CSV table of C-alpha atoms and ligand atoms in Angstrom, one decimal:
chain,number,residue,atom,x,y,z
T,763,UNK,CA,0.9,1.8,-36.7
T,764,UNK,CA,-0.3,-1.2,-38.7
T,765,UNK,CA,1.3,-4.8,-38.0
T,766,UNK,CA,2.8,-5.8,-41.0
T,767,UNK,CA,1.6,-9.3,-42.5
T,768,UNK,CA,2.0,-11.5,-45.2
T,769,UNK,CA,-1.1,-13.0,-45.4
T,770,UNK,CA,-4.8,-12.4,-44.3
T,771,UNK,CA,-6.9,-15.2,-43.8
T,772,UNK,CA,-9.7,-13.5,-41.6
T,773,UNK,CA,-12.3,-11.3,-43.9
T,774,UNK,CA,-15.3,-13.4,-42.5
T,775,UNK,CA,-14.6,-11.2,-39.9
T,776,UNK,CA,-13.9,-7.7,-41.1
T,777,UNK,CA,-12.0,-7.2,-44.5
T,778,UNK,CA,-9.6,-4.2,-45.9
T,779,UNK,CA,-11.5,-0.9,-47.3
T,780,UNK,CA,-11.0,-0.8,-50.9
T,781,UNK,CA,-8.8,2.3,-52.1
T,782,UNK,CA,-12.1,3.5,-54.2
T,783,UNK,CA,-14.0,3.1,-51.1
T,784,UNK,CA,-11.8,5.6,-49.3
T,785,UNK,CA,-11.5,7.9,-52.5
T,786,UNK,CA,-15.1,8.4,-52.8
T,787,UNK,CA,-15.9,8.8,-49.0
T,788,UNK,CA,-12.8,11.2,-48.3
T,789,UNK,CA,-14.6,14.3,-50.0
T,790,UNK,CA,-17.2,13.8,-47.4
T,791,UNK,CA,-14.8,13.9,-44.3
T,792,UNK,CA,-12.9,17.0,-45.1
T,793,UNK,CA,-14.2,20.2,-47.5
T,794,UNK,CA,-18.0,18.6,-47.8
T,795,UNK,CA,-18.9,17.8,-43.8
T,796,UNK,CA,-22.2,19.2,-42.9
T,797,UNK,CA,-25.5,18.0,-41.6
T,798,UNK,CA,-27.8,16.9,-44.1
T,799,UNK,CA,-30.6,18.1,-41.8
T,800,UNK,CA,-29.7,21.6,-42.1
T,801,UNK,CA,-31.6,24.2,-43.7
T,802,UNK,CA,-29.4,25.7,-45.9
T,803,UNK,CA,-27.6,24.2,-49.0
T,804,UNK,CA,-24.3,23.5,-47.4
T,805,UNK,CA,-26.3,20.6,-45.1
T,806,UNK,CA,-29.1,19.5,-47.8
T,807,UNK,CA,-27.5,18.9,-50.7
T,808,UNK,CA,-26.3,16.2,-49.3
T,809,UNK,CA,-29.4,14.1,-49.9
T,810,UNK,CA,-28.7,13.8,-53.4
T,811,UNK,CA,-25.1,11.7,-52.7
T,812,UNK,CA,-26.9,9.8,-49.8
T,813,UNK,CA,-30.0,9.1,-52.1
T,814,UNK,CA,-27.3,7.6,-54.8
T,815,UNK,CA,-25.8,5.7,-51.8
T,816,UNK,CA,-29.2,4.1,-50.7
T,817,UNK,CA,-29.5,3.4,-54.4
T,818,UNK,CA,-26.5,1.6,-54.5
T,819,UNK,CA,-26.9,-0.6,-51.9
T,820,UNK,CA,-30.7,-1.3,-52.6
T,821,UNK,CA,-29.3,-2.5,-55.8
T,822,UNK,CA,-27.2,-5.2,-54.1
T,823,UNK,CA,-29.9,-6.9,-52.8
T,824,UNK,CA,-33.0,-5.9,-55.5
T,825,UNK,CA,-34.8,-4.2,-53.0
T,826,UNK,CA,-36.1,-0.3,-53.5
T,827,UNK,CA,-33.6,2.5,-52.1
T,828,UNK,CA,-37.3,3.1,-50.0
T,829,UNK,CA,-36.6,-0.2,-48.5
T,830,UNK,CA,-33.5,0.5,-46.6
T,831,UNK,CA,-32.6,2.1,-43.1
T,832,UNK,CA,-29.3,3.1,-42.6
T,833,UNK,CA,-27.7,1.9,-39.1
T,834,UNK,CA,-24.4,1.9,-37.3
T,835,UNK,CA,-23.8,-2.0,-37.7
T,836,UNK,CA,-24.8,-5.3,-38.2
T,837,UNK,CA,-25.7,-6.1,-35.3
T,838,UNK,CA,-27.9,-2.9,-34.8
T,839,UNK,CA,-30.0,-4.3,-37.8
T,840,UNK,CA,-30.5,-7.2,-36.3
T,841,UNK,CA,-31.6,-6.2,-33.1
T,842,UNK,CA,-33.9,-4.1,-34.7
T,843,UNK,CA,-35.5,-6.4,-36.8
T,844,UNK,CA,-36.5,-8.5,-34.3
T,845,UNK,CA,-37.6,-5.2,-32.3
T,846,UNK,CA,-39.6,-4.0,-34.5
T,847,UNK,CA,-41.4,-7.8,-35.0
T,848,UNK,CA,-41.8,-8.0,-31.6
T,849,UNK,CA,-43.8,-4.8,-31.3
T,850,UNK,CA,-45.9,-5.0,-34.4
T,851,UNK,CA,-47.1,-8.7,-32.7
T,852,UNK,CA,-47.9,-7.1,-29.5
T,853,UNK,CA,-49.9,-10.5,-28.2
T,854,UNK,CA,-46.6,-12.7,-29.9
T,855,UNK,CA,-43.7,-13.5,-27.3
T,856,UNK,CA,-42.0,-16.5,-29.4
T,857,UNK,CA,-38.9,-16.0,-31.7
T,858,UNK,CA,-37.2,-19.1,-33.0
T,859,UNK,CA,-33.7,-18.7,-34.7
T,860,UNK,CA,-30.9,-21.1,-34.9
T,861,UNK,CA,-28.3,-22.5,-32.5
T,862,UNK,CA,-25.5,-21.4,-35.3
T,863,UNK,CA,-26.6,-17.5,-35.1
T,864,UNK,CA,-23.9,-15.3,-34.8
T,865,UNK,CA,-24.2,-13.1,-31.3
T,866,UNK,CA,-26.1,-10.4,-32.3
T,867,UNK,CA,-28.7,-12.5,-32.7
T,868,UNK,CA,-28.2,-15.0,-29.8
T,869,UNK,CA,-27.2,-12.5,-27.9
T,870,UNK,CA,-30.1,-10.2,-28.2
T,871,UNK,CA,-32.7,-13.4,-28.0
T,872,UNK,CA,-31.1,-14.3,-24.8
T,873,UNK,CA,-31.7,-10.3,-23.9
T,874,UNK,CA,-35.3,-10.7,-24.8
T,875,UNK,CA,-35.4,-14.2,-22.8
T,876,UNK,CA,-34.3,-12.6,-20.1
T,877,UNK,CA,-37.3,-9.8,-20.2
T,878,UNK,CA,-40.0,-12.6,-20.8
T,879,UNK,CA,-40.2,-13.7,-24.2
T,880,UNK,CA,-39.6,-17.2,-25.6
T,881,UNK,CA,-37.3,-18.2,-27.9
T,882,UNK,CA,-36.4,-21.3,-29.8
T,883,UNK,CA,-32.8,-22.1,-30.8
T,884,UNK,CA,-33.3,-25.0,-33.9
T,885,UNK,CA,-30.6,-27.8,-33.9
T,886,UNK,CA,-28.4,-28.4,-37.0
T,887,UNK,CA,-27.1,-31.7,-38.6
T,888,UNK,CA,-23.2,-32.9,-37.7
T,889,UNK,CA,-22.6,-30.5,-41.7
T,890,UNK,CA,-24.5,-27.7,-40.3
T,891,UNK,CA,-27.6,-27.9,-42.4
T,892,UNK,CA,-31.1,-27.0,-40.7
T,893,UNK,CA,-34.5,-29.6,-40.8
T,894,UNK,CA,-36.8,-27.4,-42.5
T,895,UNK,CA,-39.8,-29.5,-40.8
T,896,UNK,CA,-38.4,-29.3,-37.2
T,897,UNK,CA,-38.6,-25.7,-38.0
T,898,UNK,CA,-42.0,-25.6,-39.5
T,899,UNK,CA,-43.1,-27.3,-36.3
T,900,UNK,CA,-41.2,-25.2,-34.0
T,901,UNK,CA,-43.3,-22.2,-35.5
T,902,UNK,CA,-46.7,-21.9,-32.9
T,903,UNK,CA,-49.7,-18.9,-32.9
T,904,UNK,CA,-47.3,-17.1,-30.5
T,905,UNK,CA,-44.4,-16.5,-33.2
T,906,UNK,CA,-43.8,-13.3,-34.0
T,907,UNK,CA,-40.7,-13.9,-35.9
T,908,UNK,CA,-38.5,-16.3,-37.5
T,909,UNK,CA,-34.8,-14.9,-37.6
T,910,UNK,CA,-31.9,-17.1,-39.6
T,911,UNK,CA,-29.2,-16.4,-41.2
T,912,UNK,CA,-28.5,-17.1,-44.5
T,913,UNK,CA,-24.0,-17.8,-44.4
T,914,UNK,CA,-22.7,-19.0,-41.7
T,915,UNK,CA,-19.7,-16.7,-40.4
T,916,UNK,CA,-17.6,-19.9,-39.5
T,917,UNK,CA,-18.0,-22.7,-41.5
T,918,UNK,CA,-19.6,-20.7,-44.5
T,919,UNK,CA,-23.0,-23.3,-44.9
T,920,UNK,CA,-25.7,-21.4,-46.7
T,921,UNK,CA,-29.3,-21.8,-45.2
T,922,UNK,CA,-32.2,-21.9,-47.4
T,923,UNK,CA,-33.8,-18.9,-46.9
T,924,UNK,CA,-36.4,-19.2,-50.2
T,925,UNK,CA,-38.0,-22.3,-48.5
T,926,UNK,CA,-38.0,-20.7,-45.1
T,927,UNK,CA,-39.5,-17.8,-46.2
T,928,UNK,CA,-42.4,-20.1,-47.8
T,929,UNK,CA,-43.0,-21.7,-44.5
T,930,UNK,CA,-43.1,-18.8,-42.7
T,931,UNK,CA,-45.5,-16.9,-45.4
T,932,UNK,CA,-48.0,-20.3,-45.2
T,933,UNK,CA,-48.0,-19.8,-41.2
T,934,UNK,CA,-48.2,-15.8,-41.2
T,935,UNK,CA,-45.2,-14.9,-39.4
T,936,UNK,CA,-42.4,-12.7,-40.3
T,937,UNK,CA,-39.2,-13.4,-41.4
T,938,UNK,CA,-36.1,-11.8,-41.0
T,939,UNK,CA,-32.3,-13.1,-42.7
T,940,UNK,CA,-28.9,-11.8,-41.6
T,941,UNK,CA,-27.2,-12.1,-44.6
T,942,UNK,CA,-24.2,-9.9,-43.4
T,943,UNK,CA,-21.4,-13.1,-44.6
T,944,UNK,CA,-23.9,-13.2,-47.7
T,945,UNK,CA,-23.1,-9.6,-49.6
T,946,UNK,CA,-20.5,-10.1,-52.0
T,947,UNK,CA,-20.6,-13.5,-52.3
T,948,UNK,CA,-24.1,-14.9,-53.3
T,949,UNK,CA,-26.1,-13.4,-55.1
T,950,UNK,CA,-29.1,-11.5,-53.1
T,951,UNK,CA,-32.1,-10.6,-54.3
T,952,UNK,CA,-34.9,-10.0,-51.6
T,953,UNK,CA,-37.8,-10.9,-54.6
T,954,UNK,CA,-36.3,-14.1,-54.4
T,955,UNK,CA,-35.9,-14.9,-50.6
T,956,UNK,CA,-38.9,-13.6,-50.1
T,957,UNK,CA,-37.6,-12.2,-46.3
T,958,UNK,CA,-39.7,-9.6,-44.4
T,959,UNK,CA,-35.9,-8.2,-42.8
T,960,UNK,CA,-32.5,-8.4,-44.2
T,961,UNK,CA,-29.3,-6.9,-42.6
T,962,UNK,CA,-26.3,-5.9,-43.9
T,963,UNK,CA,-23.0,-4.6,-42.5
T,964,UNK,CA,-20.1,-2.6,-45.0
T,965,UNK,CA,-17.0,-3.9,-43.1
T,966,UNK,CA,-17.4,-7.3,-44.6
T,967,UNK,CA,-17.5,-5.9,-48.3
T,968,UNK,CA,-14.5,-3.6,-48.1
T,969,UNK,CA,-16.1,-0.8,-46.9
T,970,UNK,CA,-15.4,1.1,-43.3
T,971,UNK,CA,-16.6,-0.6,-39.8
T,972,UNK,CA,-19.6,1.4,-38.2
T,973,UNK,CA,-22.3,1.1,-41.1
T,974,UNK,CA,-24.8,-1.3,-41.6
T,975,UNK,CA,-28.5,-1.4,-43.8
T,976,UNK,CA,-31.5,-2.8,-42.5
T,977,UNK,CA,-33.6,-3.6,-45.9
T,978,UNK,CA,-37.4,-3.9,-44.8
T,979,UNK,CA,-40.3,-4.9,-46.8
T,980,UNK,CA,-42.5,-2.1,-48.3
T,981,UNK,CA,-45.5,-1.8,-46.6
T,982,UNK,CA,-44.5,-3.5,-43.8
T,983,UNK,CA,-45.2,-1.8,-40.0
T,984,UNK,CA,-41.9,-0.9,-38.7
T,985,UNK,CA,-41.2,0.2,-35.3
T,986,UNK,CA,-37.9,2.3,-35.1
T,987,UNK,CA,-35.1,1.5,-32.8
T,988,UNK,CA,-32.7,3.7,-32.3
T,989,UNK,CA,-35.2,7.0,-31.7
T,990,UNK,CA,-34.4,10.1,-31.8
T,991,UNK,CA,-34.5,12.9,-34.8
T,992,UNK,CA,-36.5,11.9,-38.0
T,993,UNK,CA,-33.7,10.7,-40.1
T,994,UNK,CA,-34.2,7.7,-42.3
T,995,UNK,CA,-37.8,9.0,-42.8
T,996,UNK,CA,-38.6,8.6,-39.0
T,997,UNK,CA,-37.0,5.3,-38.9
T,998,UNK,CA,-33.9,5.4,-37.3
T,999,UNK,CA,-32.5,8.6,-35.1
T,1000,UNK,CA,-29.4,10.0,-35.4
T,1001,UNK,CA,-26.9,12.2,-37.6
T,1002,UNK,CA,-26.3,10.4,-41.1
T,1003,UNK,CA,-22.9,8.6,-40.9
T,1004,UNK,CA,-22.8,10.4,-44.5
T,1005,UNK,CA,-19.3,9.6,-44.7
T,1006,UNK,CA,-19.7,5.9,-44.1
T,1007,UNK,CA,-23.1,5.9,-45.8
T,1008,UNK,CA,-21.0,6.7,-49.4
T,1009,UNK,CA,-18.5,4.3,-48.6
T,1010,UNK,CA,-21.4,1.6,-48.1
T,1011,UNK,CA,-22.5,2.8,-51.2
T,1012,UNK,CA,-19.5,2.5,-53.2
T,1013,UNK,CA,-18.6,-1.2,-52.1
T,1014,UNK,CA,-22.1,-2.2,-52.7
T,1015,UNK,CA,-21.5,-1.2,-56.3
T,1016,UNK,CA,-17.9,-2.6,-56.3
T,1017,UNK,CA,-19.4,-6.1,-54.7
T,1018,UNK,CA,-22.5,-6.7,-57.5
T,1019,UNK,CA,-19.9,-5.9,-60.2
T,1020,UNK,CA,-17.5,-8.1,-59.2
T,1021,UNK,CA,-19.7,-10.8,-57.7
T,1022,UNK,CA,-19.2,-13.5,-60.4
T,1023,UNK,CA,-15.6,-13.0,-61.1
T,1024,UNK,CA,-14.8,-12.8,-57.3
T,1025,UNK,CA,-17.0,-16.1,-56.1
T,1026,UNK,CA,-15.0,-18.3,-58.6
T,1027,UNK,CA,-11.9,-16.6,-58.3
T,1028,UNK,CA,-12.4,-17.8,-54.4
T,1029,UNK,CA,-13.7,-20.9,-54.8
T,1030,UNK,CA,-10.6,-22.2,-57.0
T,1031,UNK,CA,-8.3,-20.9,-54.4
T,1032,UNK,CA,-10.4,-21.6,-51.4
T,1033,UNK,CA,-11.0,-25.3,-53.0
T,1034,UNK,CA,-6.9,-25.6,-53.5
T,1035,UNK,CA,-5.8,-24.5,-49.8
T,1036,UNK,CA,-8.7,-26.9,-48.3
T,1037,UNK,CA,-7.9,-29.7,-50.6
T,1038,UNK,CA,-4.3,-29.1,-49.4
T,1039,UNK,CA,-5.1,-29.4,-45.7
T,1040,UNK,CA,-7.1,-31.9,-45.8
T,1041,UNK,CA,-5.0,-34.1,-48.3
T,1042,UNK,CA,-1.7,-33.1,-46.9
T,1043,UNK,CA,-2.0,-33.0,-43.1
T,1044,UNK,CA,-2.9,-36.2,-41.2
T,1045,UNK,CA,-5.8,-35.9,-38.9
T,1046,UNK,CA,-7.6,-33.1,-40.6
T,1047,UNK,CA,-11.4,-32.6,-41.5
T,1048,UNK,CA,-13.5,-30.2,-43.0
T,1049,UNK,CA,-16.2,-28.7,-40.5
T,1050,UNK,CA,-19.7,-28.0,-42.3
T,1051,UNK,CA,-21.6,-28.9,-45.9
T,1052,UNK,CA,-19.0,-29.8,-48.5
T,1053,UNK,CA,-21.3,-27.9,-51.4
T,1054,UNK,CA,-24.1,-25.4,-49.4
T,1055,UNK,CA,-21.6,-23.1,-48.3
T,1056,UNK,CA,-20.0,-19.5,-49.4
T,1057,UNK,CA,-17.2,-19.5,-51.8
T,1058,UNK,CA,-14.9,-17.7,-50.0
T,1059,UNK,CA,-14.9,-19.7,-46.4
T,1060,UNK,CA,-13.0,-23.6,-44.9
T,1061,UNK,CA,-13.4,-24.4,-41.7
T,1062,UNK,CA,-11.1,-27.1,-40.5
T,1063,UNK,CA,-10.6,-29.4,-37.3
T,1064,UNK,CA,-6.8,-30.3,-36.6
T,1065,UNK,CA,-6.8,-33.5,-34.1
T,1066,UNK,CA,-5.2,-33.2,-31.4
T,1067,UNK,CA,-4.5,-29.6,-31.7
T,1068,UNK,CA,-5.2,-26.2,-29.4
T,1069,UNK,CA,-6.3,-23.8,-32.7
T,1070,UNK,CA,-5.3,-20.5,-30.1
T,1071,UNK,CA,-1.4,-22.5,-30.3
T,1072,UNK,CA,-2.3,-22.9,-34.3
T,1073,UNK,CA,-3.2,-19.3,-34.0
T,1074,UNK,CA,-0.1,-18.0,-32.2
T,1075,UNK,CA,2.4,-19.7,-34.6
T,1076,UNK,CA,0.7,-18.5,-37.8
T,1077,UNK,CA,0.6,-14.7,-36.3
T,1078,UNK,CA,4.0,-15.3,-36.0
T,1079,UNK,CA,4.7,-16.5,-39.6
T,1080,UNK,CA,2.8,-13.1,-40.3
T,1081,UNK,CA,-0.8,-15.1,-41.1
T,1082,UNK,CA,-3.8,-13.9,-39.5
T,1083,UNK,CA,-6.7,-16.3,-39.4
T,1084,UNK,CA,-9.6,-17.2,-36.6
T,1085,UNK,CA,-11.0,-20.1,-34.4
T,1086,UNK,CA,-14.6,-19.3,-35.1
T,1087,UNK,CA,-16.1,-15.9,-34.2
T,1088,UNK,CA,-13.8,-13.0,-33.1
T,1089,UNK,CA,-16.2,-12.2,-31.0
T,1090,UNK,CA,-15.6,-14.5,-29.0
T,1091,UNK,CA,-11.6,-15.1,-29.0
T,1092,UNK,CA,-9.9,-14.6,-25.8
T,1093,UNK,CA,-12.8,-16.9,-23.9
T,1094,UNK,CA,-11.6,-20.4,-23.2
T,1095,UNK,CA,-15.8,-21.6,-25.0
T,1096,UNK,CA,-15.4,-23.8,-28.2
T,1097,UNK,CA,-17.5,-22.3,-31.0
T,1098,UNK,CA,-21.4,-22.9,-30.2
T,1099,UNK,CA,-21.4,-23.4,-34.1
T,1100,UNK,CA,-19.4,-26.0,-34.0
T,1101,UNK,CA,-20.5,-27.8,-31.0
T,1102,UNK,CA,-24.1,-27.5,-32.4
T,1103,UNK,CA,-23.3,-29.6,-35.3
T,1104,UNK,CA,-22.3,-32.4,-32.9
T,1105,UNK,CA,-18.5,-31.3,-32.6
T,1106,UNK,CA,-17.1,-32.1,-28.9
T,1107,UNK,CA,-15.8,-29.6,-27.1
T,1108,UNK,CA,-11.7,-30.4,-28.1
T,1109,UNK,CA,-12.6,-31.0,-31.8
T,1110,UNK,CA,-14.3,-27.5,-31.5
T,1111,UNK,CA,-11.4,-25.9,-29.8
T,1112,UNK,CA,-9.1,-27.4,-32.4
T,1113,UNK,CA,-10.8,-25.8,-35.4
T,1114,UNK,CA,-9.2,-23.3,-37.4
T,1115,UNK,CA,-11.5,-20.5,-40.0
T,1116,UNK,CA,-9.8,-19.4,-43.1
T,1117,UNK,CA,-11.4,-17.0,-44.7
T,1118,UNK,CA,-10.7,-15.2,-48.6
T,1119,UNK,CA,-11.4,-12.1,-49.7
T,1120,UNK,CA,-11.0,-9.7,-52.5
T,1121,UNK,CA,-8.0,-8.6,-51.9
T,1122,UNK,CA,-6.7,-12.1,-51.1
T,1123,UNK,CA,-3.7,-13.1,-53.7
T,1124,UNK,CA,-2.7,-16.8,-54.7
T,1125,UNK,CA,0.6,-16.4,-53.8
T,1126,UNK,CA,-0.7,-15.7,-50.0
T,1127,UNK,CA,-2.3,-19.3,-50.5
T,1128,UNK,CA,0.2,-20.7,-51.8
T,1129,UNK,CA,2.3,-19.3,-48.3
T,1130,UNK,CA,-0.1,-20.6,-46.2
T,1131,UNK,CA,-0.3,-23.9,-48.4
T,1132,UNK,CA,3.8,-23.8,-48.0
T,1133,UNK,CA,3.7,-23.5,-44.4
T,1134,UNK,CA,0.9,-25.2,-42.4
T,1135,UNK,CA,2.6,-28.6,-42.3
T,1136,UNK,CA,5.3,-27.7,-40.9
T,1137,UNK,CA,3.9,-25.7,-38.4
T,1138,UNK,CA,1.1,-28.2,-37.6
T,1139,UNK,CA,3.8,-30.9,-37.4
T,1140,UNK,CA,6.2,-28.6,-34.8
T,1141,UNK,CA,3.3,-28.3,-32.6
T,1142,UNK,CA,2.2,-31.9,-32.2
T,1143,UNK,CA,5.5,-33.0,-31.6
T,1144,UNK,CA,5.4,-30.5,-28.5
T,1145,UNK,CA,2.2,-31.6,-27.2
T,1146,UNK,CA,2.2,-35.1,-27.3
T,1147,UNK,CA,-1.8,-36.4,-27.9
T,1148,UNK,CA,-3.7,-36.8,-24.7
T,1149,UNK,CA,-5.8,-39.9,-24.1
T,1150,UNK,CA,-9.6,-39.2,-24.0
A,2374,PLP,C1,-20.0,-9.6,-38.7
A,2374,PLP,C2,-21.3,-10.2,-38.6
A,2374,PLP,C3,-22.4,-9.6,-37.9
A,2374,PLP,C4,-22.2,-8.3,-37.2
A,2374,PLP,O1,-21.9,-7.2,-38.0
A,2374,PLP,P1,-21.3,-5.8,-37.3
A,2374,PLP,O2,-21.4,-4.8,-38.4
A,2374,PLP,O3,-19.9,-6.2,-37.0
A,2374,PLP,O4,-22.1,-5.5,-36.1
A,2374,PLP,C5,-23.6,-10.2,-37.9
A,2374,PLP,N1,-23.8,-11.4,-38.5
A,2374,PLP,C6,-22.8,-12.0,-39.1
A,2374,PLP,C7,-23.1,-13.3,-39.8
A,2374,PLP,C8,-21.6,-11.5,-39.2
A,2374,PLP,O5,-20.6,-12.1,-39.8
């Protein structure tokens, strides 16, 4: 049974699967469900709708459909990017990435610490923006892989990926961009970026959860994962997810058609709701770069304030929203995003993510816009400011 809501505020972190979405996956779930493996024609025809699919998402990012490996996840793509960099440097042991990573990444570096390998976690400035020398410098002989992302999941600063890439090309070392909060947004086109790696996940463009696209560059060595059977030309094992695979598909066509409209669509509405916080509310202030940042994304300290009490109130009023990564709600830890960009621990914990999406509607802005102060105000006066 679905909670009923008024207003979603929370697709950074997964969003609603678009009715054409389901439509054109649904086929594949009930008359049309067999293995595309097989030998006869009931199983193999179904390369030519999962050929259209890896078309379609290929497109999204202007890479060839031979480019992509389909995997369960986002996070799966990113573990295996760095897997597969690691083994095609045999004599490398150093990754550097970013402080602001979501977990897949950090998590999986910290996996790979743990088994012997180095890994360097750059700093970012109090808005979230990386120093492009301090990572230059932080590249060594041992490097096999540069891995940052290109949106930020919490505060929505862009990285810029086109740069990286030419400092990683001038020092020989790979390059891999999780651009999962990217799709749908930005434009992405892997000519441009220049990346060696780029992962992709369909639950943040409207499409089911359990399918994600790894987009590696032709003629790069790749060293598969998940093993297994020889799906994905030998590249990742396992049964197609030919259901899912469609759906990814699908949205990917759905995103790049609606990308422009969307983005400023967003941006007006995501502008107005900040602008209203920030204007409106006493002792509010943005978290991360004012202008590098995705369209669709605010991320906003309230002084004085527990964001899980924030939280409670709004899920109450029927808003759902997030204090930084859901992966990580429920632990009493501030967002390592925001305490690397020089936030202290309470600011941190009293930082609120609202994030837009395609099915977002102004009049659930204008609800949230409506009722925030209210709320905001009913909880301060409850917990009277602390002195430190
Ligand atoms: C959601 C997300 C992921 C993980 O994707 P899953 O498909 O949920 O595993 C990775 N990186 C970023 C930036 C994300 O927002």
């Amino acid at each position: 049974m679905s909670q009923p809501y008024f207003a979603y505020f929370d697709n950074n972190a997964t969003t609603r699967v678009a009715p054409e979405v389901v439509a054109a996956m649904l086929p594949f779930l009930t008359e049309d469900w067999g293995n595309p493996s097989s030998a006869y024609s009931f199983g193999n025809h179904l390369a030519r709708p999962l050929d259209q699919a890896r078309s379609q998402v290929a497109a999204l990012i202007n890479a060839d459909p031979r480019e992509i490996i389909f995997t369960s996840c986002g996070t799966e793509s990113i573990n295996s990017a760095l897997h597969s960099a690691l083994l095609s440097n045999p004599g490398k042991q150093h990754i550097v990435t970013t402080a602001v990573e979501h977990s897949a990444t950090l998590k999986f570096c910290a996996h790979l610490e743990r088994m012997g390998f180095t890994i360097t976690r750059l700093p970012v400035s109090p808005t979230g923006t990386l120093d492009l020398a301090a990572l230059e410098q932080a590249i060594t002989p041992n490097t096999a892989i540069v891995s940052v992302m290109l949106a930020n999941n919490e505060t929505g600063v862009i990285f810029p990926i086109p740069a990286i890439a030419t400092i990683c090309q001038s020092c020989g070392v790979l390059l891999h961009t999780d651009a999962v909060q990217a799709a749908g947004k930005l434009p992405l086109d892997v000519k441009v970026f220049g990346a060696d790696f780029l992962s992709l996940s369909a639950h943040k463009i409207n499409a089911p959860k359990g399918i994600g696209a790894l987009y590696v560059r032709r003629q790069l060595k790749y060293f598969p994962h998940v093993i297994g059977g020889g799906q994905e030309r030998g590249r990742r094992g396992g049964t197609e997810n030919v259901a899912g695979i469609i759906a990814f598909g699908k949205a990917a066509q759905m995103a790049r058609e609606r990308l422009e409209a969307l983005s400023s669509r967003l941006r007006v509405w995501r502008d107005k709701l900040e602008q209203s916080i920030l204007q409106g509310i006493p002792g509010t202030s943005r978290n991360g770069d004012p202008v590098e940042r995705l369209p669709n994304t605010t991320n906003v300290a309230f002084e004085g304030l527990e964001a899980e009490g924030l939280l409670m109130l709004l899920d109450q009023a029927g808003i759902c929203a997030s204090s930084g990564s859901a992966c990580t709600t429920g632990s009493l830890e501030p967002s390592h995003v925001l305490t690397a960009m020089g936030l202290s621990a309470k600011a941190a914990r009293s930082s609120l993510r609202f994030s837009l999406g395609a099915y977002t509607t102004e009049s659930e802005v204008d609800h949230l816009i409506s009722i925030l102060p209210g709320i905001v105000e009913r909880l301060r006066a409850s917990s009277p400011p602390s002195d430190d």
